[in-house]
Coordinates of N, CA and C in Angstrom, one line a residue:
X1 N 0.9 -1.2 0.0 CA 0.0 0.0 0.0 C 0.9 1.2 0.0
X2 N 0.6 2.4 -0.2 CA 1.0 3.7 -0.8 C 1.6 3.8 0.7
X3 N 2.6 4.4 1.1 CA 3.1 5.2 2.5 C 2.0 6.6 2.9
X4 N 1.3 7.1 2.1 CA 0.7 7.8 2.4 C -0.4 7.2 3.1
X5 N -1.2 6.2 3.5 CA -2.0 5.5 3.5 C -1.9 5.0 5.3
X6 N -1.1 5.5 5.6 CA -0.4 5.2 6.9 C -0.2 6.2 8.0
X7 N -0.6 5.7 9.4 CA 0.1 7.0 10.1 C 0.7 6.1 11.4
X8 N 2.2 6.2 11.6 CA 2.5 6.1 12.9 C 2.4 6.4 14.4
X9 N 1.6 5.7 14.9 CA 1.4 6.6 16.5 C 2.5 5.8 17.0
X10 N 3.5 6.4 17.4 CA 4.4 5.8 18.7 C 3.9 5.8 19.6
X11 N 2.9 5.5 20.5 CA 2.2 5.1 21.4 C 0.8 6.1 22.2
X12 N 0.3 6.0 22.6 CA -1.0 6.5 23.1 C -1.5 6.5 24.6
X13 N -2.8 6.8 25.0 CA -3.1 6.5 26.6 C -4.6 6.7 25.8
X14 N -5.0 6.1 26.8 CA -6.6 5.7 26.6 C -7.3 7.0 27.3
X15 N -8.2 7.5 26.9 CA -8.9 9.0 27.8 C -9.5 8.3 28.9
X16 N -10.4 7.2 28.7 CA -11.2 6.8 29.7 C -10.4 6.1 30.9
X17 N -9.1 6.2 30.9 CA -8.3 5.7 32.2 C -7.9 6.5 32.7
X18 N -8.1 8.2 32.7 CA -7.8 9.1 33.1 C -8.6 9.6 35.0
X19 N -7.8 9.7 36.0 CA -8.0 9.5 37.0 C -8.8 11.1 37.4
X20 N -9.2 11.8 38.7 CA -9.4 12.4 39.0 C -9.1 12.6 40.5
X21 N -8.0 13.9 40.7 CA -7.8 13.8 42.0 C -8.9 14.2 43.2
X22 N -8.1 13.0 44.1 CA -9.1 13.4 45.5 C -8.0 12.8 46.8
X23 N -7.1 13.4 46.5 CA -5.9 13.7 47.2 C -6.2 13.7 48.5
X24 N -6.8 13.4 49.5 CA -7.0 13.5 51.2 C -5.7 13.9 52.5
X25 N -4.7 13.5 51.6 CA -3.4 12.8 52.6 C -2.9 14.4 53.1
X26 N -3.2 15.3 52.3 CA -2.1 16.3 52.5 C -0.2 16.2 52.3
X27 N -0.1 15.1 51.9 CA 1.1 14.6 51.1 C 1.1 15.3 49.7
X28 N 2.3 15.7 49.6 CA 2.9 15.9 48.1 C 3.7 14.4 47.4
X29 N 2.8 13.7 46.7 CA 3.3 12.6 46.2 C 4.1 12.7 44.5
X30 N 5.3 12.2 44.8 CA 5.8 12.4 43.8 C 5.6 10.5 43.0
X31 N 4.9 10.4 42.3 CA 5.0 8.7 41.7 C 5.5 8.1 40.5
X32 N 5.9 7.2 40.9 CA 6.4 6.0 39.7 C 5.2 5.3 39.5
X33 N 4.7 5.0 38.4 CA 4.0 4.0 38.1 C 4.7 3.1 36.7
X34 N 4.6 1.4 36.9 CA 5.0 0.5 36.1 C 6.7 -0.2 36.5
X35 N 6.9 -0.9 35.9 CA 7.9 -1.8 35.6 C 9.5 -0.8 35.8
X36 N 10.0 -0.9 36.7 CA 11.5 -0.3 37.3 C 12.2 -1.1 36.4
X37 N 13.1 -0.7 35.6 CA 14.2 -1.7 34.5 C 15.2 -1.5 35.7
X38 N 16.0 -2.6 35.2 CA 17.0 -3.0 35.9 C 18.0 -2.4 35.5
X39 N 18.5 -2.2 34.3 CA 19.3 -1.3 33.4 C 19.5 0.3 34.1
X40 N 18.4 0.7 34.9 CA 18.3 2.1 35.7 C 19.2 2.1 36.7
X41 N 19.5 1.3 37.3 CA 20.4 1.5 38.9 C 21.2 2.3 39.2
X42 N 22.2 2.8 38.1 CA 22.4 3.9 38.3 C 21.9 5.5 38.9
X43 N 20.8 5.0 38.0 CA 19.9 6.8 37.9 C 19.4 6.2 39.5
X44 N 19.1 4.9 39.7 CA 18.4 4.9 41.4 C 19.3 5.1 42.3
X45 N 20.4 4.7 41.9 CA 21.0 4.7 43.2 C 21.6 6.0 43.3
X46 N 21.6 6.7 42.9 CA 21.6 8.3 42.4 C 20.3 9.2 43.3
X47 N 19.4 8.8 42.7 CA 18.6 9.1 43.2 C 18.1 8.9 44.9
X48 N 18.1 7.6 45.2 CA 18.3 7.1 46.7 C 19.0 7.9 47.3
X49 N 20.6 7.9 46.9 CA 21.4 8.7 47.5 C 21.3 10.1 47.6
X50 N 20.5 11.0 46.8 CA 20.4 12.2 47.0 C 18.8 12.4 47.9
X51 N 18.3 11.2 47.9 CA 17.3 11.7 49.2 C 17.2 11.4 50.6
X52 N 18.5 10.4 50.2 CA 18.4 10.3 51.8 C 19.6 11.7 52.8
X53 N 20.4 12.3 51.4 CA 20.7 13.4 52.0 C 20.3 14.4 52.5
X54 N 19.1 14.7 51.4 CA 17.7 15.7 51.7 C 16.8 15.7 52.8
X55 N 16.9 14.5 53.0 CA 16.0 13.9 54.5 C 16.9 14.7 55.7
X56 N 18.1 14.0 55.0 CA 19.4 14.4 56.5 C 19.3 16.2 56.8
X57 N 19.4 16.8 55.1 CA 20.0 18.6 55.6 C 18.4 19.3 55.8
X58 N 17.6 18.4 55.3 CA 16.0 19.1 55.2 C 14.9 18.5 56.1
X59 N 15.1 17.6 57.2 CA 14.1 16.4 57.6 C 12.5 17.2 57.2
X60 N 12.4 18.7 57.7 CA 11.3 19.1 57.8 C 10.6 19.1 56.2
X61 N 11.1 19.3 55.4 CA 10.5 18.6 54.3 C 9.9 17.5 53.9
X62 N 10.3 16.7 54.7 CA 9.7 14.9 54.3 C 8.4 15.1 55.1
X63 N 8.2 16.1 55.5 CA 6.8 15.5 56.7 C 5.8 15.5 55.8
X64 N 5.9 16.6 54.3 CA 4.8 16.5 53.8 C 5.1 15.8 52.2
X65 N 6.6 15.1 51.8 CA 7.0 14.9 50.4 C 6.9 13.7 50.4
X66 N 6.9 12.8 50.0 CA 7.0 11.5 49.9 C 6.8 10.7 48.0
X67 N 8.2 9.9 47.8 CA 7.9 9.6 46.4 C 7.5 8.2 46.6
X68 N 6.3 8.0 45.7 CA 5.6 6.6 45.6 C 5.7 5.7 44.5
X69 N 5.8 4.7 45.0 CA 6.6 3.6 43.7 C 5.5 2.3 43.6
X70 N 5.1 1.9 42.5 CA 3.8 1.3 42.1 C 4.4 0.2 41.1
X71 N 3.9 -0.8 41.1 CA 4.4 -1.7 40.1 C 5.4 -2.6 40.5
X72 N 6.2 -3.3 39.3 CA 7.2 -4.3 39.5 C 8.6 -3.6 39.7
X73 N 9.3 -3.8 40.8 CA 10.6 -3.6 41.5 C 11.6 -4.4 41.0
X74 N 12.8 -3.8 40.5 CA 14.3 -5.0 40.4 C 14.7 -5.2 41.9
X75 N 15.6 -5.9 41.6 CA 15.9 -7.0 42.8 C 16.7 -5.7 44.1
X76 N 17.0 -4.8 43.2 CA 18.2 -3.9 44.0 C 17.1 -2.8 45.1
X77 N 16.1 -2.9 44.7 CA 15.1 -1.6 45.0 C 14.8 -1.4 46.7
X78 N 15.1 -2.4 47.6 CA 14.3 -2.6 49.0 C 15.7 -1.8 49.5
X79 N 17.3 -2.6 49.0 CA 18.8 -2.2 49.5 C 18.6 -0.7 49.4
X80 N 17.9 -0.3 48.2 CA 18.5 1.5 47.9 C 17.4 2.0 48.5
X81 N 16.2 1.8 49.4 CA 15.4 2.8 50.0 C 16.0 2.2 52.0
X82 N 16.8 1.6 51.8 CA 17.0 1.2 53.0 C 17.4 2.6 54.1
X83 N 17.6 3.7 53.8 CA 18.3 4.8 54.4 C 17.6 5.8 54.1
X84 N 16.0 5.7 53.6 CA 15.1 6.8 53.4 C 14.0 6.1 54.1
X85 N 12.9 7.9 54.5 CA 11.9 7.6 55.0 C 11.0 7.9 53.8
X86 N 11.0 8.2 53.0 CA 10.1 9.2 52.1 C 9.7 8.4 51.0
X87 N 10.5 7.1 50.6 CA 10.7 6.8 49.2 C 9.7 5.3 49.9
X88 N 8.8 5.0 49.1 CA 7.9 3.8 49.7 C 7.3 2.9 48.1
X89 N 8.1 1.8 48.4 CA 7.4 0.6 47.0 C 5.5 0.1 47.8
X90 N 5.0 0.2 47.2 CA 3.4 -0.2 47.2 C 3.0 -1.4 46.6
X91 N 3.8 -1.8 45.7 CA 3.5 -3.2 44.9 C 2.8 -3.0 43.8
X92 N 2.2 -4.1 43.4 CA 1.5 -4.0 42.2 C -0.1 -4.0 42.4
X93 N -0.8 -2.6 41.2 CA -1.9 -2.4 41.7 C -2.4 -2.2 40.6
X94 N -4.2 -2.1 40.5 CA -4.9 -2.0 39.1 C -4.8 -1.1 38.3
X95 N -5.4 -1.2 37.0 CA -5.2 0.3 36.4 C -5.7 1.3 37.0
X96 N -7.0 1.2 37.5 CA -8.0 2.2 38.3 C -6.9 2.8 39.0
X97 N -6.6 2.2 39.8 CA -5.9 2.6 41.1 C -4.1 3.4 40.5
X98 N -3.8 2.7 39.4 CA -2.6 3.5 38.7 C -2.8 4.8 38.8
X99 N -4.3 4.8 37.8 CA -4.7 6.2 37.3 C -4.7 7.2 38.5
X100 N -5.4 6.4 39.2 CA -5.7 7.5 40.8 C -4.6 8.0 41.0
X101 N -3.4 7.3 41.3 CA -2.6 7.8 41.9 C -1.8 8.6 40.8
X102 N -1.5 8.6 39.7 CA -1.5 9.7 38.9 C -1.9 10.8 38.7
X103 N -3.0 10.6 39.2 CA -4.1 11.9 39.2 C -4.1 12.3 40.6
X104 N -3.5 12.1 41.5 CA -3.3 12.3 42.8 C -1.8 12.7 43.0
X105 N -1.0 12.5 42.4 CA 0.3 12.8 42.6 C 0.6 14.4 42.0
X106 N 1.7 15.4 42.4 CA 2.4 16.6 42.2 C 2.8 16.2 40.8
X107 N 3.7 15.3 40.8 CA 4.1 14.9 39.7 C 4.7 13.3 39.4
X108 N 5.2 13.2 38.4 CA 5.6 11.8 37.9 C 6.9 11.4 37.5
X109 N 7.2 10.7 37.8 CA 8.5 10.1 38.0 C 8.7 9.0 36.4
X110 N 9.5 9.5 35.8 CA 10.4 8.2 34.8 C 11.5 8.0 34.9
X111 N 11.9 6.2 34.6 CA 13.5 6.3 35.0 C 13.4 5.8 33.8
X112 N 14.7 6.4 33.1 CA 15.0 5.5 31.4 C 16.6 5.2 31.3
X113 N 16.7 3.5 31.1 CA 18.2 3.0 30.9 C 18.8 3.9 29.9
X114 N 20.0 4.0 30.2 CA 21.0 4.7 29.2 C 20.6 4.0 27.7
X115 N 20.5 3.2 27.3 CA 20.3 2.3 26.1 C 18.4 2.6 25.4
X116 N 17.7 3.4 26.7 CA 16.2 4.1 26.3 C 15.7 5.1 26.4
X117 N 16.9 6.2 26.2 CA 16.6 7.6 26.6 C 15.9 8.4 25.4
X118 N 15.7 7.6 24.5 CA 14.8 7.7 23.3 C 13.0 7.6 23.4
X119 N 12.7 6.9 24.5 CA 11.9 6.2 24.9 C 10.5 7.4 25.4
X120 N 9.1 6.6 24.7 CA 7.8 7.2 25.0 C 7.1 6.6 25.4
X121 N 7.0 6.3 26.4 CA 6.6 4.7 27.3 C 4.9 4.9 27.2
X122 N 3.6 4.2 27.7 CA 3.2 4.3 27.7 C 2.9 5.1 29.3
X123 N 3.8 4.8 30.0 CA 3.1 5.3 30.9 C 3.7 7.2 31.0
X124 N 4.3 7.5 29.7 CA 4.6 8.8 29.4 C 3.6 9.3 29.1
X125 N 3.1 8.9 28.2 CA 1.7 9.4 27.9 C 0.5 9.4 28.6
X126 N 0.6 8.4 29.8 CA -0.2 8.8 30.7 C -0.4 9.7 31.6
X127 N 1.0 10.3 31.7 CA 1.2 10.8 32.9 C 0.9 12.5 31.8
X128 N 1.3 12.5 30.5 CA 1.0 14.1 30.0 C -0.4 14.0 29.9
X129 N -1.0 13.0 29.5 CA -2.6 13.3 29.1 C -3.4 13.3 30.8
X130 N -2.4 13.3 31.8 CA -2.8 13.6 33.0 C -2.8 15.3 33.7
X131 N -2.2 15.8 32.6 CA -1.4 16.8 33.1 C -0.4 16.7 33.8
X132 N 0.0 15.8 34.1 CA 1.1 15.8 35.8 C 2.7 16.2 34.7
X133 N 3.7 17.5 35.1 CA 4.7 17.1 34.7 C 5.8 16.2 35.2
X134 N 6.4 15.9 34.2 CA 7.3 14.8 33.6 C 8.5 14.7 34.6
X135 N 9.2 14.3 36.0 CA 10.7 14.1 36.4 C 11.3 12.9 35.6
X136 N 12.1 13.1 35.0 CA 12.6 12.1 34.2 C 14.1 12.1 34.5
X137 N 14.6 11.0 34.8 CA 15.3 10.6 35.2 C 16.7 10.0 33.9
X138 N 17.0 10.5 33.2 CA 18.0 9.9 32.1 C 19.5 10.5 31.8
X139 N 19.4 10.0 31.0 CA 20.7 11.2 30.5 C 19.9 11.7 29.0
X140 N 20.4 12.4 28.7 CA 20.4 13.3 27.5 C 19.8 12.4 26.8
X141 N 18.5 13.1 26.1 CA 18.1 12.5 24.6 C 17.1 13.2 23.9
X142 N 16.1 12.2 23.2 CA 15.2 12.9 22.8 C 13.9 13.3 23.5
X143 N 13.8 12.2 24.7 CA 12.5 12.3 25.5 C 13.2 13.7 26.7
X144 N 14.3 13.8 27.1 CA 14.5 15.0 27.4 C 14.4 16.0 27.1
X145 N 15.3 16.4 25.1 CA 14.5 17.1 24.7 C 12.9 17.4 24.8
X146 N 11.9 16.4 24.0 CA 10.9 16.4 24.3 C 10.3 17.2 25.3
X147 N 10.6 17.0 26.9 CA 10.1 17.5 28.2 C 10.4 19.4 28.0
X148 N 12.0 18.9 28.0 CA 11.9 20.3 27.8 C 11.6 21.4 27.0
X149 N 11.8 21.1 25.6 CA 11.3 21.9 24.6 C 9.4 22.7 24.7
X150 N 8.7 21.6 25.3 CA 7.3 21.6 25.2 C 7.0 22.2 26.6
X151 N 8.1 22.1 27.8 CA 7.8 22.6 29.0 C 6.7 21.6 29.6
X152 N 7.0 20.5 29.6 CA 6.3 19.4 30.5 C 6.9 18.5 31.6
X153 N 8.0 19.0 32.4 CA 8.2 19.1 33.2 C 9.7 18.9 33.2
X154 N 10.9 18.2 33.8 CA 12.2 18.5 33.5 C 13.2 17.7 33.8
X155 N 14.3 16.9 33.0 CA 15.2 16.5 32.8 C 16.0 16.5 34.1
X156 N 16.1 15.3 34.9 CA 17.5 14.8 35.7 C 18.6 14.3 35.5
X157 N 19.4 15.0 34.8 CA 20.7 14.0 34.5 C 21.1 13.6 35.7
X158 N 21.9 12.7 34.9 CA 23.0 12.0 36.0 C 24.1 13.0 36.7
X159 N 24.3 12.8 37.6 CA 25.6 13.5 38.2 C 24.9 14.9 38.4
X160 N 23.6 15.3 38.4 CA 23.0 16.1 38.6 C 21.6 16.4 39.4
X161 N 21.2 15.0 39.6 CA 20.0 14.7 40.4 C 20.0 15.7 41.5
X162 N 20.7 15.5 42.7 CA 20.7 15.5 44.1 C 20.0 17.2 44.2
X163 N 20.9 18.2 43.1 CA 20.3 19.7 42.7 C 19.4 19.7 42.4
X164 N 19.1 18.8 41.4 CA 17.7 19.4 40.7 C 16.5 18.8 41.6
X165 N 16.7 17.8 42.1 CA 15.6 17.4 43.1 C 15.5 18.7 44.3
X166 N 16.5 19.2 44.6 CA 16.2 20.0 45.7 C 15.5 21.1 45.1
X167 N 15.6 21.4 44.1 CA 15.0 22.3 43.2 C 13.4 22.5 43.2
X168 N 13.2 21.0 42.4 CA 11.4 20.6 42.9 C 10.8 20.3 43.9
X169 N 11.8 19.6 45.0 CA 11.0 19.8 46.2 C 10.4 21.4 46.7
X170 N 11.4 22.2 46.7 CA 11.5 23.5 47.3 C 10.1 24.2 46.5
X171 N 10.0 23.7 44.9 CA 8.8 24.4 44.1 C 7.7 23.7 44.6
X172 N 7.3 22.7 45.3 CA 6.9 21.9 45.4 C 6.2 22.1 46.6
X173 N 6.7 22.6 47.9 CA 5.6 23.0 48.8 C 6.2 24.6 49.7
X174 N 6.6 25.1 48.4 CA 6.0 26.8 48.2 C 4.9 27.1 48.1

């Protein structure tokens, strides 16, 4: 058939799984939703490590921050929240309940292996067609460009986390 005949969606989100908040906790929930790659550990243990510092120079911030982790865990994940109060795995839960917490969270958390920093996951698109902006956790690419060009929320490099996190928290319950 003709190439014209054709259109590429690199991926989608369904409207009707779109959550609505009803947030009760008084928590600023920052969330992961889906499948932690194992290929990430860097960017985690990067990340682990820059909050359990945050905890240490800031405690009074954790009373109301807390990042929430949904889904399937690598093996390394229980070791690297071992020295934080804030960072909490929940396990695996429905869509319904994904969405909720999507729609209940400040913002959204992606972690992308060096080898998928290319990457528009599905749960990217859930989290923009949520409005929530984007913490993305990678090195340099196109989904970073992406975030940033469009202003949908903002790029963590590596070797740069520990700043920029202190950055959002601080925006975060101003």
């Amino acid at each position: 058939a003709p190439a014209d005949k054709f259109y590429v969606l690199k991926n989608g989100f369904d409207v009707d799984d779109k959550g609505s908040s009803n947030n009760t906790t008084g928590k600023i929930s920052f969330a992961f939703i889906g499948t932690f790659y194992q290929k990430a550990k860097h960017l985690f243990d990067e990340f682990t490590q820059a909050i359990s510092d945050l905890e240490t120079e800031h405690p009074e911030w954790f009373e109301t921050v807390a990042f929430d982790f949904y889904g399937h865990k690598p093996h390394y994940f229980n070791a690297g929240i071992e020295n934080t109060s804030s960072i909490h795995h929940h396990g695996l839960i429905s869509l319904e309940e994904a969405s909720q917490q999507i729609a209940n969270a400040k913002a959204c958390m992606l972690f992308l292996a060096d080898d998928t920093n290319y990457s528009f996951s599905t749960k990217f698109y859930e989290y923009v067609s949520n409005k929530k902006p984007v913490l993305l956790f990678a090195k340099p690419g196109i989904t970073s460009e992406f975030i940033t060009e469009n202003s949908i929320g903002i790029s963590l490099a590596p070797g740069k986390i520990k700043e920029q996190l202190k950055n959002v928290i601080l925006q975060a319950i101003s």
